[in-house]
Amino acid sequence: MSTHAPVDHYARHLGIVVENFDNGSATASLTVGPEHLNPHGTAHGALLFSVVGAALAAAANNSTHSGVVSSIH
């Protein structure tokens, strides 16, 4: 298994850091900054899904497996 997650350019653009990916799990974190805020001054709602999506992608994909997420509930 690879020791590095594939480059997720979107996650990198947002500042998301993905770590601890192995055996179908991963941890993603993000420090919310002014570039992540909506007009009300709170984190944009889609930001949470982006953090979750980055972790899920790292957990579901490696050098031998490729996963696709079809929904989140």
CSV table of C-alpha atoms in Angstrom, one decimal:
chain,number,residue,atom,x,y,z
A,1,MET,CA,0.0,0.0,0.0
A,2,SER,CA,1.2,3.5,-0.7
A,3,THR,CA,2.3,5.7,2.2
A,4,HIS,CA,1.0,8.8,0.5
A,5,ALA,CA,-2.6,9.7,-0.5
A,6,PRO,CA,-3.1,10.6,-4.1
A,7,VAL,CA,-3.0,14.4,-4.6
A,8,ASP,CA,-6.5,15.8,-4.1
A,9,HIS,CA,-6.1,19.3,-5.7
A,10,TYR,CA,-9.6,20.5,-4.5
A,11,ALA,CA,-8.8,19.5,-0.9
A,12,ARG,CA,-5.4,21.2,-1.2
A,13,HIS,CA,-7.0,24.3,-2.5
A,14,LEU,CA,-9.4,24.5,0.5
A,15,GLY,CA,-6.5,23.8,2.9
A,16,ILE,CA,-7.8,20.3,3.9
A,17,VAL,CA,-5.1,18.0,5.4
A,18,VAL,CA,-5.7,14.2,5.1
A,19,GLU,CA,-3.8,11.9,7.5
A,20,ASN,CA,-3.9,8.5,9.0
A,21,PHE,CA,-5.3,6.8,5.9
A,22,ASP,CA,-5.0,3.0,5.9
A,23,ASN,CA,-7.3,0.0,6.0
A,24,GLY,CA,-10.3,1.9,4.8
A,25,SER,CA,-10.1,4.8,7.2
A,26,ALA,CA,-8.7,8.3,7.1
A,27,THR,CA,-8.7,11.6,9.1
A,28,ALA,CA,-9.2,15.0,7.5
A,29,SER,CA,-8.9,18.4,9.2
A,30,LEU,CA,-9.2,22.0,8.2
A,31,THR,CA,-8.6,25.3,9.9
A,32,VAL,CA,-11.4,27.5,8.9
A,33,GLY,CA,-10.3,30.9,7.6
A,34,PRO,CA,-12.0,34.0,6.1
A,35,GLU,CA,-11.9,32.4,2.7
A,36,HIS,CA,-14.2,29.6,3.9
A,37,LEU,CA,-16.9,31.9,5.3
A,38,ASN,CA,-20.4,32.6,3.9
A,39,PRO,CA,-21.9,36.1,3.9
A,40,HIS,CA,-23.1,35.5,7.5
A,41,GLY,CA,-19.6,35.0,8.7
A,42,THR,CA,-19.9,31.3,9.4
A,43,ALA,CA,-18.3,28.4,7.6
A,44,HIS,CA,-20.0,27.6,4.3
A,45,GLY,CA,-22.3,24.6,4.6
A,46,ALA,CA,-20.6,22.8,1.7
A,47,LEU,CA,-17.3,23.0,3.5
A,48,LEU,CA,-18.2,20.2,5.8
A,49,PHE,CA,-19.0,17.9,2.9
A,50,SER,CA,-15.7,18.8,1.3
A,51,VAL,CA,-13.8,17.8,4.4
A,52,VAL,CA,-15.7,14.6,4.7
A,53,GLY,CA,-15.3,13.9,1.0
A,54,ALA,CA,-11.6,14.3,1.1
A,55,ALA,CA,-11.3,11.8,4.0
A,56,LEU,CA,-13.7,9.4,2.3
A,57,ALA,CA,-11.7,9.5,-0.9
A,58,ALA,CA,-8.4,8.9,0.9
A,59,ALA,CA,-10.0,5.9,2.8
A,60,ALA,CA,-11.7,4.4,-0.3
A,61,ASN,CA,-8.8,4.6,-2.7
A,62,ASN,CA,-5.3,3.2,-2.7
A,63,SER,CA,-2.9,1.7,-5.2
A,64,THR,CA,-5.1,-1.4,-5.6
A,65,HIS,CA,-8.6,-0.2,-5.0
A,66,SER,CA,-10.7,2.6,-6.4
A,67,GLY,CA,-14.0,3.7,-4.8
A,68,VAL,CA,-16.7,6.0,-5.8
A,69,VAL,CA,-19.2,7.7,-3.4
A,70,SER,CA,-22.7,7.8,-4.7
A,71,SER,CA,-24.4,9.5,-1.8
A,72,ILE,CA,-24.0,10.8,1.8
A,73,HIS,CA,-26.8,10.5,4.3
